[in-house]
């Protein structure tokens, strides 16, 4: 018979120790946010919407590239715009909201599992979530998925805590109202899924267990009023100011996207494969949760939740919902990660030597596979000069994989040498979590080596010193989502709509309808600049449009007029990179 890794832990560690651990973790979590340049499309888009909001002071009508943009609610825009006003626009502040909500999700997972099961399960759950690659990546990308995932987690966790064994009537009332608040904030983060998904999760649990009395505890009158007081005002005001908002947001962005998927189609098994891969290396911890022996999983009171069943249903509902949707992007499945982490934490809190050796061995092998992939990329880049960026990324991949493997070796050796009941397994779990977290951080940070195809930062650096606010800047038949942020000004779209189609229909004078109209404006302007593809550049030159190349990368060209005083701009991205000093290379101010 094995012994759990913290058999004697019946309470949380000392508050000073917990606070110190949280502060150290926060420094590691937030310290690397500015290590990468923003990438397209999501990071550039949401960073720029917030920048324009902070600059204009219009907190009601979101604008992107100066066009009305109603695809998503404004909570993250508000938070990021406030961060810009406090600290200035940068990659760090652009990602601050997603990093903060991801970090709070780690703390919430630990607290929830700790209250529902045991402090050891709470510590394990927090460590697992902090070292889950999918959650860590989501917290370091400026998109809306992490924010809504945290508030969905908060809503579901609040329901679990409200109905836990031993909860007082006052605590139950507070947690239930907290769930209504969380759902309102989830709606302000990404729309109706903020209330739909927690409702389905709770409804599934009630239907499965036939604990219908739980529905009477939901305080629909006071909770619903609190929900509307938080969520409704912005929707009312923005609809009054913009009559086109409601049909676009509620029909196109919810029903049409769920059924049609637009350009985000994926196979039905997309998330069935992605979720386990993103949860590596903790998959082997999940079966151990079914054999956890702690008494806190019992059902001694009428309102006690079956914790493992609730967490499993929570995961399955999220997975099934987004699998049914035809619109699929990796971040959509993030709300399913916290319940998985808590299930794994429950298992790890009660796991013995054999389980830890298996998990550590699996993590070590996975790390070696990652490192081998990096070596293969390095070899491929040496054989093909066009793959040089992948060669630059390869050492980061090797280092990340080896961090997994080294920590796994330590955890395996610790588990192997441990005698039943005489040593805690916490060092093994902590080492494995730190190694996986650090390795994943290396993989994320190193991805900046590939930014040439996903970021316009380097192009922007060639023109920003010579650009003024009044100078027209066109985007001809293409649009780079990071360029407006790094230029600090919008672009005039030429023969391009995509997701900005609604804004152009509402304010058509902000765009140029076709190449003929663009040529007329180009010839009339005195110091214009334009972004376009190399193919478009050659076609316009053949057409006789006066263009001169000022900067170029693999996919884009920035052009000016031959007679315009912009000769100092003529350069390549490679020359800019060579000319940058270490100090300017570290600068992240757009």
Coordinates of C-alpha atoms in Angstrom, one line a residue:
X1 CA 0.0 0.0 0.0
X2 CA 1.5 3.3 -1.0
X3 CA 1.4 6.6 0.9
X4 CA 0.4 10.0 -0.5
X5 CA 3.1 12.6 -0.9
X6 CA 1.8 14.7 1.9
X7 CA 0.1 12.3 4.2
X8 CA 0.2 14.6 7.2
X9 CA -0.8 17.8 5.5
X10 CA -4.2 18.7 7.0
X11 CA -4.0 22.5 6.4
X12 CA -2.5 25.0 4.1
X13 CA 1.2 26.0 4.6
X14 CA 2.0 29.1 6.6
X15 CA 0.6 32.3 4.9
X16 CA 4.1 33.8 4.7
X17 CA 5.4 30.8 2.8
X18 CA 2.4 30.8 0.5
X19 CA 2.7 34.6 -0.2
X20 CA 6.5 34.2 -0.9
X21 CA 5.8 31.4 -3.3
X22 CA 3.2 33.4 -5.1
X23 CA 5.4 36.5 -5.4
X24 CA 8.3 34.4 -6.9
X25 CA 6.0 32.7 -9.3
X26 CA 4.5 36.0 -10.4
X27 CA 8.0 37.4 -11.2
X28 CA 8.7 34.4 -13.3
X29 CA 5.2 34.5 -14.9
X30 CA 5.2 38.2 -15.9
X31 CA 8.9 38.8 -16.4
X32 CA 9.1 37.4 -19.9
X33 CA 6.0 38.9 -21.4
X34 CA 7.9 41.4 -23.6
X35 CA 10.4 38.8 -24.9
X36 CA 8.6 38.4 -28.2
X37 CA 7.3 40.9 -30.7
X38 CA 3.5 40.9 -31.4
X39 CA 2.3 38.5 -34.0
X40 CA -0.6 38.5 -36.4
X41 CA -3.5 38.3 -36.4
X42 CA -4.8 38.3 -32.8
X43 CA -2.0 40.0 -31.0
X44 CA -1.7 42.9 -33.4
X45 CA -5.5 43.3 -33.6
X46 CA -6.3 43.4 -29.9
X47 CA -3.2 45.5 -29.1
X48 CA -4.2 48.1 -31.7
X49 CA -7.9 48.2 -30.7
X50 CA -6.9 49.0 -27.1
X51 CA -4.3 51.6 -28.3
X52 CA -6.9 53.4 -30.4
X53 CA -9.3 53.3 -27.5
X54 CA -6.7 54.7 -25.1
X55 CA -5.8 57.4 -27.6
X56 CA -9.4 58.4 -28.5
X57 CA -11.0 58.2 -25.1
X58 CA -14.0 56.4 -26.6
X59 CA -14.7 53.5 -24.3
X60 CA -18.0 52.5 -25.9
X61 CA -17.4 51.9 -29.6
X62 CA -14.3 49.8 -30.3
X63 CA -12.4 50.7 -33.4
X64 CA -9.7 48.9 -35.3
X65 CA -7.6 50.7 -37.8
X66 CA -10.1 53.6 -37.1
X67 CA -13.0 51.5 -38.3
X68 CA -15.9 50.3 -36.1
X69 CA -15.1 46.8 -34.9
X70 CA -17.9 44.8 -33.2
X71 CA -16.7 41.2 -33.3
X72 CA -16.0 41.0 -29.6
X73 CA -17.1 42.8 -26.3
X74 CA -14.7 45.3 -24.7
X75 CA -13.5 44.0 -21.4
X76 CA -10.0 43.2 -22.6
X77 CA -9.8 46.4 -24.6
X78 CA -10.7 48.4 -21.5
X79 CA -8.1 46.6 -19.3
X80 CA -5.3 46.9 -21.9
X81 CA -6.1 50.5 -22.7
X82 CA -5.8 51.3 -19.0
X83 CA -2.5 49.4 -18.9
X84 CA -1.3 51.6 -21.8
X85 CA -2.3 54.8 -20.0
X86 CA -0.5 53.6 -16.9
X87 CA 2.7 52.1 -18.4
X88 CA 2.7 53.0 -22.1
X89 CA 2.0 50.8 -25.1
X90 CA 4.4 47.8 -25.4
X91 CA 4.4 44.1 -26.0
X92 CA 4.4 43.7 -22.2
X93 CA 1.3 45.8 -21.6
X94 CA -0.4 44.3 -24.6
X95 CA -0.2 40.9 -23.0
X96 CA -0.7 41.9 -19.4
X97 CA -4.4 41.1 -19.2
X98 CA -4.0 37.6 -20.6
X99 CA -1.0 36.9 -18.4
X100 CA -2.9 38.2 -15.3
X101 CA -6.0 36.2 -15.9
X102 CA -3.9 33.1 -16.7
X103 CA -2.0 33.6 -13.4
X104 CA -5.2 34.1 -11.5
X105 CA -6.5 30.9 -13.0
X106 CA -3.5 29.0 -11.5
X107 CA -4.3 30.4 -8.1
X108 CA -8.0 29.7 -8.4
X109 CA -7.3 26.1 -9.4
X110 CA -5.2 25.6 -6.4
X111 CA -7.7 27.3 -4.1
X112 CA -10.7 25.4 -5.5
X113 CA -9.1 21.9 -5.3
X114 CA -7.7 22.8 -1.9
X115 CA -11.1 23.6 -0.5
X116 CA -13.0 20.8 -2.2
X117 CA -10.5 18.0 -1.6
X118 CA -7.3 18.8 0.5
X119 CA -4.5 21.4 0.6
X120 CA -2.2 18.8 -1.0
X121 CA -4.6 18.5 -3.9
X122 CA -4.7 22.3 -4.2
X123 CA -1.0 22.7 -4.3
X124 CA -0.7 19.9 -6.9
X125 CA -3.5 21.4 -9.0
X126 CA -1.9 24.8 -9.1
X127 CA 1.5 23.3 -10.1
X128 CA 0.0 21.3 -12.8
X129 CA -2.0 24.2 -14.4
X130 CA 1.1 26.5 -14.2
X131 CA 3.1 23.8 -16.1
X132 CA 0.4 22.9 -18.7
X133 CA 1.8 24.0 -22.1
X134 CA -1.6 24.9 -23.5
X135 CA -2.5 27.1 -20.6
X136 CA 1.0 28.7 -20.5
X137 CA 0.9 29.5 -24.2
X138 CA -2.6 31.0 -23.9
X139 CA -1.5 33.3 -21.1
X140 CA 1.3 34.7 -23.2
X141 CA -0.6 35.5 -26.3
X142 CA -2.7 38.6 -26.5
X143 CA -6.1 37.1 -27.4
X144 CA -9.5 37.0 -25.8
X145 CA -9.5 33.3 -25.1
X146 CA -7.6 33.4 -21.8
X147 CA -9.7 36.1 -20.3
X148 CA -13.0 34.3 -21.0
X149 CA -11.4 31.0 -19.9
X150 CA -10.6 32.5 -16.5
X151 CA -14.1 33.9 -15.9
X152 CA -15.7 30.6 -17.0
X153 CA -13.4 28.9 -14.6
X154 CA -14.4 31.3 -11.9
X155 CA -18.1 30.8 -12.5
X156 CA -17.8 27.0 -12.5
X157 CA -15.5 27.0 -9.5
X158 CA -17.9 29.3 -7.6
X159 CA -20.7 26.8 -8.1
X160 CA -18.5 23.9 -6.9
X161 CA -17.5 25.9 -3.8
X162 CA -21.0 27.0 -3.1
X163 CA -22.2 23.4 -2.9
X164 CA -19.2 21.8 -1.3
X165 CA -19.5 19.7 1.8
X166 CA -19.7 21.9 4.9
X167 CA -20.4 25.2 3.1
X168 CA -22.4 27.5 5.3
X169 CA -25.6 29.2 4.0
X170 CA -23.8 32.6 4.0
X171 CA -20.8 31.2 2.1
X172 CA -23.1 29.4 -0.4
X173 CA -24.9 32.7 -1.1
X174 CA -21.7 34.6 -1.6
X175 CA -20.2 32.0 -4.0
X176 CA -23.4 31.8 -6.0
X177 CA -23.5 35.5 -6.5
X178 CA -19.9 35.4 -7.3
X179 CA -20.7 32.9 -10.1
X180 CA -23.2 35.4 -11.5
X181 CA -20.6 38.1 -11.5
X182 CA -18.1 35.8 -13.2
X183 CA -20.6 35.0 -15.9
X184 CA -21.2 38.7 -16.5
X185 CA -17.5 39.3 -16.9
X186 CA -17.2 36.3 -19.2
X187 CA -19.9 37.8 -21.4
X188 CA -18.1 41.1 -21.5
X189 CA -15.0 39.1 -22.4
X190 CA -16.3 37.2 -25.4
X191 CA -20.0 37.1 -25.6
X192 CA -22.9 34.7 -24.8
X193 CA -20.7 31.7 -24.2
X194 CA -19.9 33.4 -20.9
X195 CA -23.4 32.4 -19.6
X196 CA -24.2 29.4 -21.9
X197 CA -21.2 27.2 -21.0
X198 CA -21.5 27.5 -17.2
X199 CA -25.2 26.9 -17.5
X200 CA -24.6 23.7 -19.6
X201 CA -22.0 22.5 -17.1
X202 CA -24.2 22.9 -14.1
X203 CA -27.3 21.6 -15.9
X204 CA -25.3 18.5 -17.0
X205 CA -24.3 17.8 -13.4
X206 CA -27.7 18.2 -12.0
X207 CA -29.3 16.0 -14.7
X208 CA -26.6 13.3 -14.2
X209 CA -26.9 13.2 -10.4
X210 CA -30.6 14.1 -10.3
X211 CA -29.8 16.7 -7.6
X212 CA -32.6 19.0 -8.8
X213 CA -32.7 20.8 -5.5
X214 CA -29.4 22.5 -6.5
X215 CA -31.3 24.6 -9.1
X216 CA -33.4 26.2 -6.3
X217 CA -30.2 27.5 -4.7
X218 CA -29.1 29.6 -7.7
X219 CA -30.7 32.9 -6.5
X220 CA -32.0 33.8 -10.0
X221 CA -33.7 37.0 -8.9
X222 CA -30.7 38.7 -7.1
X223 CA -28.1 36.9 -9.1
X224 CA -29.8 37.7 -12.4
X225 CA -30.1 41.4 -11.4
X226 CA -26.4 41.4 -10.5
X227 CA -25.5 39.8 -13.8
X228 CA -27.6 42.4 -15.8
X229 CA -26.2 45.3 -13.8
X230 CA -22.7 44.3 -14.9
X231 CA -23.1 42.9 -18.3
X232 CA -26.0 44.8 -19.9
X233 CA -25.0 48.5 -19.7
X234 CA -22.3 48.4 -22.4
X235 CA -24.5 46.4 -24.8
X236 CA -27.3 48.9 -24.4
X237 CA -25.2 52.0 -24.9
X238 CA -23.2 50.6 -27.8
X239 CA -26.5 49.5 -29.5
X240 CA -28.0 53.0 -29.0
X241 CA -24.9 54.6 -30.5
X242 CA -24.5 52.0 -33.3
X243 CA -27.7 50.5 -34.6
X244 CA -25.7 48.0 -36.7
X245 CA -24.1 46.5 -33.6
X246 CA -26.8 44.1 -32.4
X247 CA -27.6 42.1 -35.6
X248 CA -23.9 41.8 -36.4
X249 CA -22.8 40.8 -32.9
X250 CA -25.5 38.4 -31.9
X251 CA -26.3 36.8 -35.3
X252 CA -23.1 36.9 -37.3
X253 CA -20.6 36.6 -34.4
X254 CA -22.5 33.9 -32.5
X255 CA -24.9 31.8 -34.6
X256 CA -23.3 32.2 -38.0
X257 CA -19.8 31.5 -36.6
X258 CA -20.9 28.5 -34.6
X259 CA -22.7 26.9 -37.5
X260 CA -20.6 28.2 -40.4
X261 CA -17.2 28.6 -39.1
X262 CA -16.1 31.2 -41.7
X263 CA -12.4 30.7 -42.4
X264 CA -11.8 28.8 -39.1
X265 CA -13.0 25.4 -40.2
X266 CA -11.4 22.3 -38.7
X267 CA -12.0 18.6 -38.6
X268 CA -14.4 17.3 -35.9
X269 CA -11.5 15.7 -34.0
X270 CA -9.5 19.0 -33.9
X271 CA -9.9 19.5 -30.1
X272 CA -9.9 15.8 -29.3
X273 CA -6.3 15.7 -30.4
X274 CA -5.2 19.2 -29.4
X275 CA -6.4 19.1 -25.7
X276 CA -4.4 15.9 -24.8
X277 CA -1.3 17.3 -26.6
X278 CA -1.6 20.6 -24.9
X279 CA -2.0 18.9 -21.5
X280 CA 1.3 17.0 -21.8
X281 CA 3.0 15.6 -19.7
X282 CA 0.2 15.3 -17.1
X283 CA -2.1 12.9 -18.9
X284 CA -0.9 9.9 -16.9
X285 CA -1.9 11.7 -13.7
X286 CA -5.6 11.6 -14.7
X287 CA -6.3 7.9 -14.1
X288 CA -4.9 8.2 -10.5
X289 CA -7.6 10.7 -9.7
X290 CA -10.2 7.9 -9.9
X291 CA -8.5 6.1 -7.0
X292 CA -7.9 9.1 -4.7
X293 CA -8.6 8.0 -1.1
X294 CA -9.2 11.4 0.5
X295 CA -12.4 11.6 2.5
X296 CA -13.2 15.0 1.2
X297 CA -14.6 13.3 -2.0
X298 CA -17.4 11.8 0.0
X299 CA -21.0 12.8 0.1
X300 CA -21.8 13.3 3.7
X301 CA -24.3 16.1 3.2
X302 CA -27.3 16.5 1.0
X303 CA -25.6 19.3 -1.0
X304 CA -22.2 17.8 -1.4
X305 CA -20.9 17.7 -4.9
X306 CA -19.3 14.6 -6.4
X307 CA -16.1 16.5 -7.1
X308 CA -14.5 14.2 -9.7
X309 CA -17.7 13.8 -11.6
X310 CA -18.3 17.5 -11.7
X311 CA -14.8 18.2 -13.0
X312 CA -15.1 15.5 -15.6
X313 CA -18.5 16.8 -16.8
X314 CA -17.0 20.3 -16.9
X315 CA -14.2 19.1 -19.2
X316 CA -16.5 17.0 -21.4
X317 CA -19.1 19.8 -21.9
X318 CA -16.4 22.3 -23.0
X319 CA -14.8 19.7 -25.3
X320 CA -18.2 18.7 -26.8
X321 CA -19.4 22.2 -27.3
X322 CA -16.4 23.4 -29.3
X323 CA -16.1 20.1 -31.1
X324 CA -19.7 20.6 -32.3
X325 CA -18.9 24.1 -33.5
X326 CA -17.5 24.4 -37.0
X327 CA -15.3 27.3 -36.0
X328 CA -12.1 26.0 -34.5
X329 CA -9.0 27.8 -33.2
X330 CA -6.5 26.5 -30.6
X331 CA -7.4 29.0 -27.9
X332 CA -11.1 28.0 -27.9
X333 CA -10.4 24.8 -25.9
X334 CA -8.6 26.7 -23.0
X335 CA -11.7 26.6 -20.7
X336 CA -11.3 22.8 -20.5
X337 CA -7.8 22.9 -19.1
X338 CA -8.5 24.0 -15.4
X339 CA -10.8 21.1 -14.6
X340 CA -8.3 18.7 -16.1
X341 CA -5.6 20.3 -14.0
X342 CA -7.6 19.8 -10.9
X343 CA -8.4 16.2 -11.7
X344 CA -4.7 15.6 -12.2
X345 CA -3.9 17.4 -9.0
X346 CA -6.3 15.3 -7.0
X347 CA -4.6 12.2 -8.4
X348 CA -1.1 13.5 -7.8
X349 CA -1.9 14.4 -4.2
X350 CA -2.6 10.7 -3.5
X351 CA -0.2 9.1 -5.9
X352 CA 2.7 6.8 -4.9
X353 CA 6.1 6.0 -6.2
X354 CA 5.1 4.0 -9.3
X355 CA 2.7 6.7 -10.6
X356 CA 5.3 9.4 -10.2
X357 CA 8.0 7.3 -11.9
X358 CA 5.6 6.7 -14.8
X359 CA 4.7 10.4 -15.1
X360 CA 8.3 11.5 -14.9
X361 CA 9.4 8.9 -17.4
X362 CA 6.7 10.0 -19.8
X363 CA 7.8 13.7 -19.4
X364 CA 11.4 12.8 -19.9
X365 CA 10.7 10.9 -23.2
X366 CA 8.5 13.8 -24.4
X367 CA 11.3 16.2 -23.7
X368 CA 13.7 14.1 -25.7
X369 CA 11.3 14.0 -28.6
X370 CA 11.1 17.8 -28.5
X371 CA 14.9 18.1 -28.4
X372 CA 15.3 15.8 -31.3
X373 CA 12.8 17.9 -33.3
X374 CA 15.0 20.9 -32.6
X375 CA 18.1 19.1 -33.8
X376 CA 16.3 18.0 -37.0
X377 CA 15.3 21.6 -37.6
X378 CA 18.9 22.8 -37.1
X379 CA 20.2 20.2 -39.6
X380 CA 17.5 21.2 -42.1
X381 CA 18.4 24.9 -41.8
X382 CA 22.1 24.0 -42.4
X383 CA 21.1 22.3 -45.6
X384 CA 18.7 25.0 -46.9
X385 CA 19.5 28.7 -46.4
X386 CA 15.8 29.7 -46.9
X387 CA 15.1 27.9 -43.6
X388 CA 17.5 30.0 -41.6
X389 CA 14.8 31.3 -39.2
X390 CA 14.0 27.8 -38.2
X391 CA 17.7 27.2 -37.6
X392 CA 17.7 30.2 -35.2
X393 CA 14.6 28.8 -33.4
X394 CA 16.1 25.3 -33.1
X395 CA 18.4 25.9 -30.1
X396 CA 15.4 27.2 -28.2
X397 CA 13.5 24.0 -29.0
X398 CA 16.5 21.8 -27.9
X399 CA 16.9 23.8 -24.7
X400 CA 13.2 23.6 -23.9
X401 CA 13.1 19.8 -24.5
X402 CA 16.1 19.3 -22.3
X403 CA 14.6 21.3 -19.5
X404 CA 11.7 18.8 -19.5
X405 CA 14.0 15.9 -19.6
X406 CA 16.4 17.1 -16.8
X407 CA 13.5 17.9 -14.5
X408 CA 11.9 14.5 -15.3
X409 CA 15.2 12.7 -14.4
X410 CA 15.3 14.5 -11.0
X411 CA 11.6 13.6 -10.3
X412 CA 12.1 10.0 -11.3
X413 CA 15.2 9.5 -9.1
X414 CA 13.4 11.1 -6.2
X415 CA 10.4 8.9 -6.6
X416 CA 12.6 5.8 -7.0
X417 CA 14.6 6.4 -3.8
X418 CA 11.6 7.3 -1.7
X419 CA 10.5 4.9 1.0
X420 CA 6.8 4.6 1.7
X421 CA 5.7 7.3 4.1
X422 CA 9.0 8.7 5.1
X423 CA 9.6 11.4 2.5
X424 CA 7.3 13.8 0.7
X425 CA 6.8 13.6 -3.0
X426 CA 6.5 17.4 -3.2
X427 CA 10.1 17.9 -4.4
X428 CA 9.5 15.5 -7.3
X429 CA 6.3 17.3 -8.4
X430 CA 7.8 20.7 -7.9
X431 CA 10.9 19.9 -9.9
X432 CA 8.8 18.4 -12.8
X433 CA 6.4 21.4 -12.8
X434 CA 9.3 23.9 -12.8
X435 CA 11.1 22.1 -15.6
X436 CA 8.1 21.8 -17.8
X437 CA 7.2 25.4 -17.2
X438 CA 10.7 26.6 -17.9
X439 CA 11.0 24.5 -21.0
X440 CA 7.7 25.7 -22.4
X441 CA 8.7 29.3 -21.7
X442 CA 11.9 28.7 -23.8
X443 CA 9.8 27.3 -26.6
X444 CA 7.5 30.4 -26.5
X445 CA 10.3 33.0 -26.2
X446 CA 12.4 31.4 -29.0
X447 CA 9.5 31.6 -31.4
X448 CA 10.4 35.2 -31.9
X449 CA 13.0 33.9 -34.3
X450 CA 10.2 33.2 -36.7
X451 CA 8.6 36.6 -36.4
X452 CA 9.5 37.7 -40.0
X453 CA 6.4 35.8 -41.3
X454 CA 4.1 36.8 -38.5
X455 CA 5.1 40.3 -37.4
X456 CA 5.7 43.6 -39.1
X457 CA 7.9 44.9 -36.3
X458 CA 11.1 45.0 -38.4
X459 CA 9.4 46.6 -41.4
X460 CA 7.9 49.2 -39.1
X461 CA 11.4 50.0 -37.7
X462 CA 12.6 51.0 -41.1
X463 CA 9.9 53.7 -41.6
X464 CA 8.9 54.9 -38.1
X465 CA 11.8 57.4 -37.7
X466 CA 10.7 59.1 -40.9
X467 CA 6.9 58.9 -40.5
X468 CA 4.6 61.7 -39.3
X469 CA 0.9 61.5 -38.3
X470 CA -0.3 63.3 -41.4
X471 CA 1.5 61.2 -43.9
X472 CA -0.9 58.8 -45.8
X473 CA 0.0 55.1 -45.5
X474 CA -1.9 52.7 -47.6
X475 CA -2.4 48.9 -47.3
X476 CA -2.9 47.7 -50.9
X477 CA -4.9 44.4 -51.2
X478 CA -3.2 43.1 -48.0
X479 CA -3.2 44.0 -44.4
X480 CA -0.7 43.2 -41.6
X481 CA -2.5 43.2 -38.2
X482 CA 0.7 44.2 -36.3
X483 CA 1.7 47.2 -38.5
X484 CA -0.7 49.8 -37.2
X485 CA 0.4 49.1 -33.6
X486 CA 4.1 49.4 -34.4
X487 CA 3.5 52.5 -36.6
X488 CA 1.2 54.1 -34.0
X489 CA -1.2 55.0 -36.8
X490 CA -3.9 53.3 -38.9
X491 CA -3.5 52.3 -42.5
X492 CA -5.9 53.2 -45.4
X493 CA -7.2 50.0 -46.8
X494 CA -7.2 49.6 -50.6
X495 CA -9.3 46.9 -52.2
X496 CA -9.4 45.0 -48.9
X497 CA -12.1 44.2 -46.5
X498 CA -12.0 40.8 -44.7
X499 CA -13.0 41.3 -41.0
X500 CA -13.2 45.1 -41.4
X501 CA -16.0 44.8 -44.0
X502 CA -18.6 46.1 -41.5
X503 CA -16.6 49.1 -40.6
X504 CA -16.0 50.0 -44.2
X505 CA -19.7 49.7 -45.0
X506 CA -20.5 52.0 -42.2
X507 CA -17.7 54.5 -43.0
X508 CA -16.7 53.8 -46.7
X509 CA -14.7 57.1 -46.9
X510 CA -12.0 55.5 -44.7
X511 CA -11.0 53.1 -47.4
X512 CA -10.2 53.0 -51.1
X513 CA -12.4 50.8 -53.2
X514 CA -10.0 49.7 -56.0
X515 CA -6.6 50.1 -57.6
X516 CA -7.8 52.8 -60.0
X517 CA -8.9 55.0 -57.1
X518 CA -5.7 54.2 -55.3
X519 CA -3.6 55.3 -58.3
X520 CA -5.5 58.6 -58.5
X521 CA -4.9 59.3 -54.8
X522 CA -1.3 58.1 -55.0
X523 CA -0.4 60.5 -57.8
X524 CA -2.1 63.4 -55.9
X525 CA -0.4 62.7 -52.5
X526 CA 3.0 64.4 -51.8
X527 CA 4.6 61.9 -49.4
X528 CA 2.6 58.7 -49.4
X529 CA 3.7 55.3 -48.3
X530 CA 2.1 51.9 -49.1
X531 CA 2.3 48.3 -47.9
X532 CA 1.7 45.6 -50.6
X533 CA 2.9 42.2 -51.7
X534 CA 5.9 41.9 -54.0
X535 CA 3.5 40.7 -56.8
X536 CA 1.3 43.8 -56.4
X537 CA 4.3 46.0 -56.4
X538 CA 5.6 44.6 -59.7
X539 CA 2.1 44.8 -61.2
X540 CA 1.7 48.4 -60.3
X541 CA 5.1 49.3 -61.6
X542 CA 4.3 47.6 -64.9
X543 CA 1.1 49.6 -64.9
X544 CA 3.1 52.9 -64.7
X545 CA 2.3 53.8 -61.2
X546 CA 5.3 55.9 -59.7
X547 CA 6.6 53.6 -57.0
X548 CA 10.0 53.1 -55.4
X549 CA 10.8 50.3 -53.0
X550 CA 11.8 51.5 -49.5
X551 CA 11.8 48.3 -47.5
X552 CA 11.0 44.6 -48.1
X553 CA 10.8 41.3 -46.3
X554 CA 9.9 37.9 -47.6
X555 CA 6.2 38.7 -48.0
X556 CA 5.8 42.4 -48.1
X557 CA 7.1 45.6 -49.7
X558 CA 6.8 49.2 -48.4
X559 CA 6.8 51.6 -51.3
X560 CA 7.0 55.4 -51.7
X561 CA 7.0 57.8 -54.6
X562 CA 10.2 58.3 -56.5
X563 CA 10.0 62.1 -56.2
X564 CA 9.1 62.1 -52.5
X565 CA 11.8 63.1 -50.0
X566 CA 12.0 59.6 -48.5
X567 CA 15.3 58.4 -49.9
X568 CA 16.8 57.9 -46.4
X569 CA 14.2 55.1 -45.9
X570 CA 15.5 52.8 -48.7
X571 CA 16.8 49.8 -46.9
X572 CA 16.1 46.2 -46.1
X573 CA 14.9 44.5 -43.0
X574 CA 18.2 42.7 -42.8
X575 CA 20.1 46.0 -42.8
X576 CA 17.9 47.3 -40.0
X577 CA 18.6 44.2 -37.9
X578 CA 22.4 44.6 -38.4
X579 CA 22.3 48.3 -37.5
X580 CA 20.3 47.9 -34.3
X581 CA 22.4 48.1 -31.1
X582 CA 21.7 45.7 -28.2
X583 CA 19.9 48.6 -26.5
X584 CA 17.5 49.3 -29.4
X585 CA 17.0 45.6 -30.0
X586 CA 15.7 45.2 -26.5
X587 CA 13.3 48.1 -26.8
X588 CA 9.7 47.1 -27.0
X589 CA 8.1 50.5 -27.2
X590 CA 6.0 50.8 -30.4

